[in-house]
Short mmCIF file of C-alpha atoms in Angstrom, two decimals:
data_model
loop_
_atom_site.label_atom_id
_atom_site.label_comp_id
_atom_site.label_asym_id
_atom_site.label_seq_id
_atom_site.Cartn_x
_atom_site.Cartn_y
_atom_site.Cartn_z
CA MET R 86 -6.43 -16.96 -80.93
CA ASN R 87 -4.58 -16.24 -84.15
CA SER R 88 -3.00 -19.50 -85.15
CA ILE R 89 -5.97 -21.37 -86.63
CA PRO R 90 -7.25 -19.52 -89.59
CA SER R 91 -10.80 -20.26 -90.81
CA ARG R 92 -10.06 -23.24 -92.89
CA SER R 93 -10.91 -26.91 -93.23
CA LEU R 94 -10.00 -29.43 -90.56
CA LEU R 95 -8.60 -32.45 -92.45
CA SER R 96 -6.00 -33.97 -90.23
CA ILE R 97 -4.06 -33.60 -87.00
CA GLU R 98 -0.94 -33.73 -89.12
CA GLY R 99 -0.13 -30.15 -89.92
CA MET R 100 -1.64 -28.80 -86.78
CA THR R 101 0.54 -27.27 -84.15
CA LYS R 102 0.49 -27.88 -80.37
CA SER R 103 -0.99 -24.46 -79.83
CA ASP R 104 -3.75 -25.06 -82.44
CA ILE R 105 -4.75 -28.14 -80.52
CA GLU R 106 -4.52 -26.41 -77.14
CA GLU R 107 -6.62 -23.52 -78.38
CA ILE R 108 -9.41 -25.96 -79.41
CA LEU R 109 -9.19 -27.83 -76.08
CA ASP R 110 -9.29 -24.51 -74.06
CA LEU R 111 -12.28 -23.36 -75.99
CA THR R 112 -14.12 -26.69 -75.46
CA ASP R 113 -14.68 -25.81 -71.76
CA THR R 114 -16.89 -22.92 -72.82
CA PHE R 115 -19.03 -25.29 -75.01
CA ASP R 116 -19.06 -28.03 -72.34
CA GLU R 117 -20.70 -25.56 -69.96
CA ILE R 118 -23.41 -24.80 -72.55
CA GLY R 119 -24.26 -28.53 -72.66
CA ARG R 120 -25.01 -28.46 -68.96
CA ARG R 121 -27.49 -25.58 -69.10
CA PRO R 122 -31.24 -26.18 -68.75
CA ILE R 123 -31.60 -25.04 -72.36
CA PRO R 124 -28.36 -26.25 -73.94
CA LYS R 125 -28.42 -23.94 -76.99
CA VAL R 126 -26.77 -20.68 -77.99
CA PRO R 127 -27.51 -18.57 -81.10
CA ALA R 128 -23.87 -18.42 -82.19
CA LEU R 129 -24.20 -20.07 -85.61
CA ARG R 130 -27.77 -19.00 -86.60
CA GLY R 131 -28.26 -19.06 -90.33
CA ARG R 132 -25.25 -21.34 -90.98
CA THR R 133 -25.70 -24.79 -92.41
CA VAL R 134 -23.71 -27.86 -91.51
CA ALA R 135 -23.99 -30.87 -93.82
CA THR R 136 -22.96 -34.32 -92.81
CA LEU R 137 -21.92 -36.52 -95.69
CA PHE R 138 -21.41 -40.03 -94.48
CA PHE R 139 -20.38 -42.51 -97.21
CA GLU R 140 -19.77 -45.00 -94.41
CA ASN R 141 -21.96 -45.87 -91.36
CA SER R 142 -21.55 -44.13 -88.03
CA THR R 143 -23.56 -43.60 -84.90
CA ARG R 144 -21.70 -41.26 -82.61
CA THR R 145 -19.62 -39.18 -84.92
CA ARG R 146 -22.62 -38.27 -87.04
CA LEU R 147 -25.03 -37.74 -84.17
CA SER R 148 -22.48 -35.74 -82.18
CA PHE R 149 -21.75 -33.44 -85.14
CA GLU R 150 -25.46 -32.88 -85.64
CA THR R 151 -26.10 -32.31 -81.96
CA ALA R 152 -23.10 -29.88 -81.81
CA ALA R 153 -24.48 -27.97 -84.82
CA ARG R 154 -27.94 -27.77 -83.31
CA ARG R 155 -26.64 -26.60 -79.93
CA LEU R 156 -25.04 -23.72 -81.86
CA SER R 157 -28.35 -23.05 -83.63
CA ALA R 158 -26.93 -23.97 -87.06
CA ASP R 159 -29.20 -25.78 -89.50
CA THR R 160 -28.23 -29.33 -90.44
CA MET R 161 -28.45 -31.29 -93.59
CA SER R 162 -27.60 -34.96 -93.77
CA PHE R 163 -26.50 -37.22 -96.48
CA GLY R 164 -26.24 -41.01 -96.02
CA ALA R 165 -24.85 -43.21 -98.75
CA GLY R 166 -27.53 -45.84 -98.27
CA SER R 167 -30.50 -43.56 -98.82
CA SER R 168 -29.12 -41.36 -101.60
CA SER R 169 -28.74 -41.43 -105.39
CA LEU R 170 -25.21 -42.69 -104.85
CA SER R 171 -26.78 -46.07 -105.44
CA LYS R 172 -28.03 -44.79 -108.78
CA GLY R 173 -24.44 -44.03 -109.76
CA GLU R 174 -24.16 -40.42 -108.72
CA SER R 175 -20.50 -39.55 -108.15
CA VAL R 176 -19.12 -38.08 -104.94
CA ARG R 177 -18.31 -34.86 -106.79
CA ASP R 178 -21.93 -34.50 -107.96
CA THR R 179 -23.11 -35.12 -104.48
CA VAL R 180 -20.82 -32.46 -103.10
CA GLU R 181 -21.94 -29.95 -105.71
CA VAL R 182 -25.57 -30.61 -105.00
CA ILE R 183 -25.10 -30.17 -101.23
CA GLU R 184 -23.08 -27.04 -101.74
CA ALA R 185 -25.85 -25.68 -104.00
CA TYR R 186 -28.27 -26.08 -101.11
CA GLY R 187 -26.12 -23.67 -99.08
CA ALA R 188 -23.98 -25.77 -96.85
CA ASP R 189 -21.20 -23.79 -95.13
CA VAL R 190 -19.44 -26.82 -93.66
CA LEU R 191 -19.27 -30.37 -95.04
CA VAL R 192 -18.57 -33.06 -92.44
CA VAL R 193 -17.21 -35.93 -94.46
CA ARG R 194 -16.68 -39.66 -93.71
CA HIS R 195 -15.65 -41.94 -96.52
CA PRO R 196 -14.02 -45.40 -96.62
CA ASP R 197 -11.17 -44.08 -98.86
CA ALA R 198 -8.20 -42.17 -97.40
CA GLY R 199 -7.85 -38.69 -98.78
CA THR R 200 -11.48 -38.17 -99.72
CA ALA R 201 -12.02 -35.22 -97.37
CA GLN R 202 -8.92 -33.61 -98.89
CA ARG R 203 -10.28 -34.14 -102.39
CA ILE R 204 -13.61 -32.70 -101.56
CA ASP R 205 -11.91 -29.71 -99.94
CA ASN R 206 -10.28 -29.06 -103.32
CA TRP R 207 -13.64 -29.06 -105.10
CA THR R 208 -15.68 -26.91 -102.81
CA GLU R 209 -15.85 -23.41 -101.39
CA ALA R 210 -17.42 -24.74 -98.23
CA LEU R 211 -15.17 -25.75 -95.30
CA VAL R 212 -14.58 -29.45 -94.80
CA ILE R 213 -14.23 -31.42 -91.60
CA ASN R 214 -12.73 -34.86 -91.98
CA ALA R 215 -14.91 -37.24 -89.84
CA GLY R 216 -12.84 -40.25 -90.83
CA ASP R 217 -11.26 -41.13 -94.16
CA GLY R 218 -10.34 -44.75 -94.60
CA CYS R 219 -7.22 -45.76 -92.59
CA HIS R 220 -5.92 -42.15 -92.69
CA GLU R 221 -7.16 -39.83 -89.97
CA HIS R 222 -10.11 -38.91 -87.69
CA PRO R 223 -8.99 -35.58 -86.26
CA THR R 224 -12.03 -34.75 -84.08
CA GLN R 225 -11.82 -38.14 -82.43
CA ALA R 226 -8.21 -37.40 -81.43
CA LEU R 227 -9.30 -33.98 -80.15
CA LEU R 228 -12.10 -35.37 -78.01
CA ASP R 229 -9.69 -38.07 -76.68
CA ALA R 230 -7.10 -35.48 -75.82
CA TYR R 231 -9.80 -33.38 -74.13
CA THR R 232 -11.10 -36.32 -72.17
CA LEU R 233 -7.67 -37.27 -70.96
CA ARG R 234 -6.76 -33.61 -70.10
CA LYS R 235 -9.98 -33.24 -68.12
CA HIS R 236 -9.28 -36.36 -66.00
CA LYS R 237 -5.50 -35.99 -65.74
CA GLY R 238 -4.93 -32.24 -65.89
CA SER R 239 -2.41 -32.53 -68.73
CA LEU R 240 -1.21 -35.09 -71.20
CA ASN R 241 2.40 -34.10 -70.54
CA GLY R 242 4.34 -37.13 -69.33
CA LEU R 243 1.41 -39.59 -69.47
CA ARG R 244 2.17 -43.09 -70.65
CA ILE R 245 -0.55 -44.20 -73.07
CA ALA R 246 -0.92 -47.51 -74.72
CA ILE R 247 -3.05 -47.89 -77.87
CA VAL R 248 -4.04 -51.51 -78.20
CA GLY R 249 -5.45 -53.34 -81.15
CA ASP R 250 -5.67 -52.98 -84.94
CA ILE R 251 -3.30 -50.02 -85.30
CA ARG R 252 -2.65 -50.87 -88.90
CA HIS R 253 -6.22 -50.09 -90.12
CA SER R 254 -7.05 -47.48 -87.53
CA ARG R 255 -7.48 -43.83 -88.44
CA VAL R 256 -8.17 -43.15 -84.75
CA ALA R 257 -4.80 -44.55 -83.80
CA ARG R 258 -2.99 -42.33 -86.40
CA SER R 259 -4.75 -39.19 -85.27
CA ASP R 260 -4.35 -40.07 -81.58
CA VAL R 261 -0.59 -40.79 -81.91
CA LEU R 262 0.00 -37.46 -83.46
CA ALA R 263 -2.23 -35.45 -81.01
CA PHE R 264 -1.07 -37.32 -77.83
CA THR R 265 2.64 -37.08 -78.60
CA MET R 266 2.32 -33.43 -79.66
CA LEU R 267 0.84 -32.80 -76.21
CA GLY R 268 3.78 -34.44 -74.51
CA ALA R 269 2.50 -37.97 -73.85
CA GLU R 270 4.55 -41.14 -74.40
CA VAL R 271 2.70 -43.58 -76.69
CA VAL R 272 3.25 -47.30 -76.88
CA LEU R 273 1.45 -49.33 -79.56
CA VAL R 274 0.42 -52.80 -78.47
CA ALA R 275 -0.69 -55.31 -81.12
CA PRO R 276 0.25 -58.47 -82.78
CA PRO R 277 2.87 -57.89 -85.53
CA THR R 278 0.26 -58.41 -88.29
CA LEU R 279 -1.81 -55.51 -87.04
CA LEU R 280 0.97 -52.97 -86.75
CA PRO R 281 1.58 -50.66 -89.72
CA PRO R 282 4.21 -51.92 -92.19
CA SER R 283 6.44 -49.03 -91.22
CA LEU R 284 6.58 -46.96 -88.14
CA GLU R 285 9.37 -44.71 -89.40
CA GLY R 286 8.97 -41.16 -88.12
CA TRP R 287 6.35 -42.03 -85.61
CA PRO R 288 7.39 -40.98 -82.10
CA VAL R 289 6.19 -44.23 -80.52
CA THR R 290 7.42 -47.48 -79.14
CA THR R 291 5.78 -50.89 -79.83
CA SER R 292 5.08 -53.98 -77.81
CA TYR R 293 3.52 -57.34 -78.58
CA ASP R 294 2.83 -58.12 -74.91
CA LEU R 295 -0.14 -56.35 -73.27
CA ASP R 296 0.45 -57.97 -69.82
CA GLU R 297 3.96 -56.52 -69.60
CA VAL R 298 2.79 -53.01 -70.56
CA LEU R 299 -0.40 -52.68 -68.49
CA PRO R 300 1.15 -52.06 -65.01
CA THR R 301 3.18 -49.09 -66.43
CA LEU R 302 0.27 -47.18 -67.92
CA ASP R 303 -1.66 -44.01 -67.18
CA VAL R 304 -4.07 -44.70 -70.04
CA CYS R 305 -5.10 -47.84 -71.81
CA TYR R 306 -6.75 -46.98 -75.13
CA LEU R 307 -8.47 -49.95 -76.81
CA LEU R 308 -9.41 -50.09 -80.44
CA ARG R 309 -12.29 -51.90 -82.05
CA MET R 310 -11.43 -55.28 -83.49
CA GLN R 311 -13.15 -55.62 -86.86
CA ASN R 312 -14.39 -59.05 -87.75
CA GLU R 313 -13.15 -58.72 -91.30
CA ARG R 314 -9.56 -58.83 -90.00
CA ILE R 315 -10.03 -62.52 -89.35
CA ASN R 316 -11.12 -63.20 -92.93
CA GLU R 317 -8.04 -61.37 -94.09
CA GLY R 318 -5.90 -63.77 -92.11
CA LEU R 319 -4.33 -61.13 -89.92
CA ILE R 320 -5.30 -62.85 -86.72
CA PRO R 321 -5.79 -66.57 -86.38
CA SER R 322 -9.07 -66.40 -84.43
CA VAL R 323 -11.09 -64.09 -82.29
CA ARG R 324 -10.50 -66.40 -79.36
CA GLU R 325 -6.73 -66.12 -79.73
CA TYR R 326 -6.93 -62.30 -80.04
CA VAL R 327 -9.11 -62.14 -76.95
CA ALA R 328 -6.69 -64.40 -75.03
CA ASP R 329 -3.71 -62.19 -75.85
CA TYR R 330 -5.08 -58.66 -76.18
CA GLY R 331 -8.59 -58.55 -74.66
CA LEU R 332 -8.86 -56.33 -71.60
CA ASN R 333 -10.55 -58.68 -69.15
CA THR R 334 -11.13 -58.22 -65.42
CA LYS R 335 -7.97 -60.11 -64.52
CA ARG R 336 -5.84 -57.89 -66.76
CA ALA R 337 -7.63 -54.71 -65.72
CA ALA R 338 -6.59 -55.53 -62.10
CA THR R 339 -2.97 -55.07 -63.08
CA LEU R 340 -3.64 -51.62 -64.51
CA PRO R 341 -2.85 -48.90 -61.94
CA LYS R 342 -5.76 -47.65 -59.85
CA ASP R 343 -5.65 -44.13 -61.25
CA ALA R 344 -5.26 -45.22 -64.92
CA LEU R 345 -8.00 -44.57 -67.45
CA ILE R 346 -9.59 -46.96 -69.94
CA CYS R 347 -10.67 -45.42 -73.29
CA HIS R 348 -12.33 -46.80 -76.41
CA PRO R 349 -13.54 -44.84 -79.45
CA GLY R 350 -16.66 -46.99 -79.82
CA PRO R 351 -18.50 -48.97 -80.80
CA THR R 352 -17.17 -51.50 -78.36
CA ASN R 353 -17.10 -55.19 -79.06
CA ARG R 354 -17.90 -56.36 -75.54
CA GLY R 355 -16.25 -59.64 -74.82
CA ILE R 356 -13.62 -59.08 -77.57
CA GLU R 357 -11.28 -56.14 -77.03
CA ILE R 358 -12.98 -55.30 -73.75
CA GLU R 359 -14.90 -57.42 -71.31
CA ALA R 360 -18.32 -55.96 -70.39
CA ALA R 361 -17.40 -55.62 -66.70
CA VAL R 362 -14.31 -53.63 -67.62
CA ALA R 363 -16.23 -51.28 -69.89
CA SER R 364 -18.20 -50.27 -66.80
CA ASP R 365 -15.14 -50.17 -64.47
CA SER R 366 -14.80 -46.92 -62.51
CA ARG R 367 -11.63 -46.21 -64.53
CA SER R 368 -13.47 -46.44 -67.79
CA VAL R 369 -14.10 -43.02 -69.43
CA ILE R 370 -15.80 -44.40 -72.56
CA LEU R 371 -19.08 -42.51 -71.99
CA ASP R 372 -17.19 -39.32 -71.15
CA GLN R 373 -15.56 -39.59 -74.54
CA VAL R 374 -18.99 -39.74 -76.14
CA SER R 375 -20.29 -36.69 -74.33
CA ASN R 376 -17.04 -34.73 -74.80
CA GLY R 377 -17.41 -35.45 -78.53
CA VAL R 378 -20.32 -32.98 -78.70
CA SER R 379 -18.44 -30.27 -76.90
CA ILE R 380 -15.29 -30.72 -79.00
CA ARG R 381 -17.32 -30.57 -82.24
CA MET R 382 -19.06 -27.46 -81.05
CA ALA R 383 -15.67 -25.83 -80.53
CA VAL R 384 -14.47 -26.98 -83.93
CA LEU R 385 -17.63 -25.81 -85.77
CA PHE R 386 -17.49 -22.50 -83.91
CA LEU R 387 -13.82 -21.95 -84.75
CA LEU R 388 -14.44 -22.70 -88.40
CA LEU R 389 -17.68 -20.80 -88.88
CA GLY R 390 -18.37 -18.41 -86.03
CA SER R 391 -15.22 -16.99 -84.65
CA GLY R 392 -14.88 -14.87 -87.81
CA ARG R 393 -11.28 -13.92 -87.38
CA ASN R 394 -11.44 -12.47 -90.87
CA LEU R 395 -14.32 -10.31 -89.92
CA VAL R 396 -12.39 -8.56 -87.14
CA GLU R 397 -10.14 -6.79 -89.60
CA VAL R 398 -12.86 -5.40 -91.81
CA ASN R 399 -15.32 -4.36 -89.18
CA ASP R 400 -14.67 -1.34 -87.02
CA LEU R 401 -15.24 -2.11 -83.40
CA GLU R 402 -15.20 1.60 -82.51
CA GLY R 403 -18.24 2.62 -80.52
CA GLU R 404 -19.22 -0.92 -79.61
CA LYS R 405 -19.71 -2.19 -76.13
CA MET K 164 -12.47 -8.57 -72.04
CA VAL K 165 -12.90 -5.03 -70.72
CA GLU K 166 -12.96 -2.41 -73.44
CA LYS K 167 -9.52 -1.06 -72.66
CA GLU K 168 -7.94 -4.47 -73.27
CA ARG K 169 -10.01 -5.08 -76.35
CA VAL K 170 -8.96 -1.91 -78.16
CA GLN K 171 -5.28 -2.67 -77.41
CA THR K 172 -5.45 -6.19 -78.80
CA PRO K 173 -4.47 -6.90 -82.42
CA PRO K 174 -5.64 -6.25 -85.12
CA LYS K 175 -6.63 -2.91 -83.61
CA GLY K 176 -3.57 -2.76 -81.40
CA GLY K 177 -3.93 0.86 -80.25
CA VAL K 178 -2.80 2.19 -76.85
CA PHE K 179 -5.28 3.38 -74.29
CA VAL K 180 -4.44 6.89 -73.04
CA ALA K 181 -6.42 8.11 -70.02
CA HIS K 182 -7.34 11.84 -70.03
CA ALA K 183 -9.22 12.11 -66.77
CA ARG K 184 -9.82 10.04 -63.66
CA VAL K 185 -13.57 10.32 -63.12
CA LEU K 186 -13.80 8.31 -59.93
CA ASP K 187 -10.99 7.17 -57.62
CA ALA K 188 -10.98 4.00 -55.56
CA GLU K 189 -12.78 5.61 -52.63
CA ASP K 190 -15.51 7.05 -54.93
CA ILE K 191 -16.08 3.59 -56.33
CA LYS K 192 -16.44 2.12 -52.83
CA ARG K 193 -18.99 4.84 -51.93
CA ALA K 194 -20.88 4.23 -55.17
CA ILE K 195 -20.99 0.48 -54.53
CA GLN K 196 -22.20 1.09 -51.00
CA ARG K 197 -25.01 3.30 -52.24
CA MET K 198 -26.03 0.88 -54.95
CA ALA K 199 -26.03 -1.96 -52.49
CA HIS K 200 -28.40 -0.03 -50.21
CA GLU K 201 -30.66 0.70 -53.22
CA ILE K 202 -30.78 -3.00 -54.12
CA VAL K 203 -31.85 -3.89 -50.61
CA GLU K 204 -34.40 -1.06 -50.51
CA ARG K 205 -35.98 -1.83 -53.87
CA ASN K 206 -36.26 -5.51 -53.19
CA HIS K 207 -37.28 -5.23 -49.57
CA GLY K 208 -34.31 -7.28 -48.51
CA LEU K 209 -32.32 -9.91 -50.42
CA ASP K 210 -34.79 -12.79 -50.65
CA ASN K 211 -34.38 -14.59 -53.97
CA VAL K 212 -31.84 -11.95 -55.18
CA VAL K 213 -29.08 -13.37 -57.35
CA LEU K 214 -26.12 -11.33 -58.60
CA ILE K 215 -24.83 -12.12 -62.07
CA GLY K 216 -21.54 -10.49 -63.17
CA LEU K 217 -20.99 -10.19 -66.86
CA GLN K 218 -17.60 -11.39 -68.08
CA THR K 219 -15.23 -9.85 -67.76
CA GLY K 220 -15.65 -6.33 -66.45
CA GLY K 221 -18.87 -6.92 -64.59
CA VAL K 222 -17.49 -9.76 -62.46
CA MET K 223 -15.54 -7.32 -60.27
CA VAL K 224 -18.56 -5.08 -59.93
CA ALA K 225 -20.70 -8.09 -58.83
CA GLU K 226 -18.06 -9.11 -56.31
CA MET K 227 -17.90 -5.72 -54.80
CA LEU K 228 -21.71 -5.47 -54.64
CA THR K 229 -21.88 -8.92 -53.00
CA GLU K 230 -19.41 -7.89 -50.37
CA ALA K 231 -21.27 -4.66 -49.64
CA LEU K 232 -24.64 -6.47 -49.53
CA SER K 233 -23.41 -9.07 -47.10
CA LYS K 234 -22.18 -6.29 -44.76
CA ILE K 235 -25.51 -4.55 -44.93
CA SER K 236 -27.81 -7.52 -44.52
CA GLY K 237 -25.59 -10.19 -42.88
CA THR K 238 -26.22 -12.64 -45.65
CA SER K 239 -24.53 -12.66 -48.99
CA PRO K 240 -26.73 -13.31 -52.01
CA PRO K 241 -25.83 -16.08 -54.44
CA GLN K 242 -23.51 -14.90 -57.22
CA GLY K 243 -22.76 -16.12 -60.72
CA THR K 244 -20.86 -15.12 -63.79
CA LEU K 245 -22.12 -15.04 -67.37
CA ASP K 246 -20.20 -14.80 -70.70
CA VAL K 247 -22.50 -13.48 -73.35
CA ALA K 248 -20.02 -13.87 -76.29
CA LEU K 249 -22.08 -16.60 -77.93
CA HIS K 250 -25.36 -14.62 -77.71
CA ARG K 251 -24.01 -11.32 -79.19
CA ASP K 252 -25.45 -9.82 -82.40
CA ASP K 253 -21.94 -9.00 -83.50
CA ILE K 254 -20.58 -12.52 -83.01
CA GLY K 255 -17.39 -13.06 -84.90
CA MET K 256 -16.24 -9.50 -84.25
CA ARG K 257 -14.92 -10.32 -80.76
CA PRO K 258 -13.06 -13.33 -79.52
CA VAL K 259 -14.70 -15.94 -77.32
CA MET K 260 -12.27 -16.41 -74.49
CA PRO K 261 -11.89 -19.69 -72.61
CA GLU K 262 -11.07 -17.72 -69.37
CA ALA K 263 -14.44 -15.88 -69.51
CA VAL K 264 -16.37 -18.64 -67.74
CA THR K 265 -20.15 -18.90 -67.31
CA ASP K 266 -20.88 -20.20 -63.89
CA ILE K 267 -24.50 -20.20 -62.75
CA SER K 268 -25.09 -22.90 -60.23
CA VAL K 269 -28.24 -21.39 -58.68
CA ASP K 270 -31.75 -22.05 -59.92
CA LEU K 271 -32.92 -18.91 -61.64
CA ASP K 272 -36.64 -19.86 -61.68
CA GLY K 273 -38.43 -17.24 -59.68
CA ALA K 274 -35.25 -15.38 -58.79
CA THR K 275 -34.69 -11.60 -58.85
CA ILE K 276 -31.58 -11.27 -60.91
CA VAL K 277 -29.33 -8.21 -60.65
CA ILE K 278 -27.05 -8.15 -63.68
CA ALA K 279 -23.77 -6.29 -62.81
CA ASP K 280 -21.56 -4.71 -65.49
CA ASP K 281 -18.80 -2.15 -65.56
CA VAL K 282 -20.01 0.15 -68.35
CA LEU K 283 -23.39 0.53 -69.98
CA PHE K 284 -23.01 1.85 -73.53
CA THR K 285 -25.12 0.70 -76.55
CA GLY K 286 -27.03 -1.80 -74.47
CA ARG K 287 -26.21 -4.69 -76.83
CA THR K 288 -24.31 -6.62 -74.19
CA ILE K 289 -27.34 -6.42 -71.88
CA ARG K 290 -29.64 -7.56 -74.68
CA ALA K 291 -27.42 -10.60 -75.16
CA ALA K 292 -27.36 -11.18 -71.36
CA LEU K 293 -31.16 -11.08 -71.17
CA ASP K 294 -31.32 -13.60 -73.92
CA ALA K 295 -28.68 -15.89 -72.34
CA LEU K 296 -30.28 -15.69 -68.82
CA CYS K 297 -33.60 -16.93 -70.14
CA ASP K 298 -31.92 -20.15 -71.09
CA PHE K 299 -31.29 -20.79 -67.45
CA GLY K 300 -34.81 -20.48 -66.20
CA ARG K 301 -37.64 -18.04 -65.72
CA PRO K 302 -36.62 -15.30 -63.39
CA LYS K 303 -39.27 -13.24 -61.59
CA GLU K 304 -37.43 -10.01 -62.48
CA ILE K 305 -34.20 -8.86 -64.00
CA GLN K 306 -32.59 -5.64 -62.81
CA LEU K 307 -29.38 -3.96 -64.05
CA ALA K 308 -26.59 -2.42 -61.95
CA VAL K 309 -23.66 -0.64 -63.74
CA MET K 310 -20.69 1.24 -62.47
CA VAL K 311 -20.83 3.75 -65.30
CA ASP K 312 -23.61 4.70 -67.64
CA ARG K 313 -21.95 6.50 -70.58
CA GLY K 314 -25.01 6.99 -72.79
CA HIS K 315 -25.28 6.33 -76.54
CA ARG K 316 -27.91 3.60 -76.14
CA GLU K 317 -28.98 1.80 -79.32
CA LEU K 318 -31.61 -0.38 -77.66
CA PRO K 319 -34.54 0.34 -75.23
CA ILE K 320 -32.55 -0.68 -72.16
CA ARG K 321 -32.07 1.32 -68.94
CA PRO K 322 -30.14 0.65 -65.79
CA ASP K 323 -31.78 0.31 -62.32
CA TYR K 324 -28.65 1.14 -60.30
CA VAL K 325 -25.96 3.45 -61.54
CA GLY K 326 -22.58 4.22 -60.00
CA LYS K 327 -21.93 7.32 -62.10
CA ASN K 328 -23.72 8.93 -65.09
CA LEU K 329 -20.88 9.93 -67.34
CA PRO K 330 -21.61 11.92 -70.59
CA THR K 331 -19.08 10.77 -73.20
CA ARG K 332 -18.15 11.15 -76.82
CA ILE K 333 -18.79 8.02 -78.82
CA SER K 334 -15.05 7.74 -79.66
CA GLU K 335 -13.96 7.81 -76.02
CA ILE K 336 -13.33 4.82 -73.88
CA VAL K 337 -14.26 4.31 -70.28
CA ASP K 338 -12.11 2.00 -68.18
CA VAL K 339 -13.29 0.71 -64.84
CA SER K 340 -10.81 -0.97 -62.43
CA PRO K 341 -10.57 -1.30 -58.63
CA GLU K 342 -8.28 1.74 -58.71
CA GLY K 343 -10.85 4.00 -60.36
CA VAL K 344 -12.72 4.96 -63.47
CA ASP K 345 -10.76 6.59 -66.26
CA LEU K 346 -11.93 8.37 -69.39
CA GLY K 347 -9.60 8.19 -72.33
CA THR K 348 -9.06 7.54 -76.02
CA VAL K 349 -7.08 5.03 -78.16
CA LYS K 350 -3.97 6.26 -79.82
CA LYS K 351 -2.84 4.30 -82.84
#
C-alpha cells in the first residue's frame, strides 16, 4: 500500500505494475459497495470532486460523479458549453475559480494533449486526467484491465487486439501501456493510415488484417471510428472501413468461444461493431461501464481518502 | 487487520511482545460455548439470527460461534463478514485492505444481527459497524458478542455477550488468536 503516494493521476506512463495492481485489488472493495441496497459509504465526506470537461462525455463524467457520490464526496461540475469559457475566460482562470470554491480533486478532460499536466502545475488540488487529446485516458485503461482481469483471472499471457483508429486514440495509448505492463501481448489492428507514425518503443505488434488475427485472440478491443477521419482522408469511406475492420456476426464467429469483446463507448453500431455483436454473450461492453464507477471510486479514495500521509503524523496508540 | 498486526506494520513498525496469556485455546472454546448458549437463550432459539464477523479479527469469532451454535441447535445461522474501514471516523489513519471482504448475502430486514468481534475497546469500530449495517436493511435488533472486553470505552456502546472481561492499561495490546488471548505491549 505504499507505492502510490497521494498525487495526481495523469497517465499510465510512469505508473508501475504494482501501482496498477494495487488499484485493481482495491476496486473489488468498491465494487461490493455498488451492490449494497444503499450503495454509499461516508469515506470522503466533506471532500469536493470537481469535473472539468472541456470536451463532451457521457460515461466518463457520469461515472466520476457517481463514484464521488457513492463515497459521499460533494461534486461540482463544469462544462465548456455552459460556462464563461465562451465569453473568453481562460482555462487557467477557470481552474483558479474552481479551486477557490474548495475543490480537492479536479477531473479534467480537454481536447489538447497535456492539459491535465498543465493544470496540475497550476493548482494545489489533485488532478485526474479523464482524457487529454490523443495522449492518455488512464482511468479507462484501469477499468479495462479490471474488466479483463475479472473475466479472465489475470491479464498475464492474454493476446489482445486493439482495432481501429489507434493513431488518434488516447484509450489505445493508455491500454497498450497498462495491458502490456500486466503481462498481456497486444496487437494493433488498423489500416496503415490509422496507426501512429512511429511505434518505436511500444511493446506491440501490428497487423492490417483483422480476419487473420481474430481466431488467435483472447480479447478483441474495438475503438470508436470518428466520422471526421473520413473528412481528413485517412480512410476512403465508412463502407470500406466497415468491410475491412467492422466486427460483424460473420467475423465474430471466427473469434474463439471464450474470447471477450470490448469497446470504450460510445459505440457506432453498424460501423466498428454490428449491433448483434455488441449484445453477443462474449461482449463485456456494459461491464466496462459499470466497472468504471468502481475503478473511479478506488482512484478517488486512493487520492483523497487513504491518507497515507496522515498515518505518520497521527498516533494510532489506544485506537481500536 | 488485528491490532497486533497493525502495530507491527510500518510506519509504526514495532514488535508485539506478549506478557501474559490470559486465555488458552481450551478457555476460548469454553467461552465460545457459553456465549453460544447465551445467544440461543436470549433469542429463544436462532430464528432470524444472523452472525456478522467484523474484518478481520471478528471473522474467526463469528466462525467459532456459528460452529458452536449449530452443535447446540442443529441448524447453523446465516453468517456474513463486514469491513468497516470506509465507515470509520478515523478514515485515512488505517489502510483499507482488499482482502478484508464485506460479504452479506442474507436479507437483513427484520433480522436479529449478532456482531462478532475479537476485542471491544473504544467502541468506535462498533459505531462504524452499526452505521454500515443500516445500509443493508433494517434489522429488528443488533446485538454484540466480543471475545475480550478490555474497557476504555469512548462511546455509549456495551456488549451483550463477553468471552472475558479484561482490565487493561490503554497502552497495552490484546491479541486474540485460535491459540489463545495474549496481553502485551509494543516494543519499538
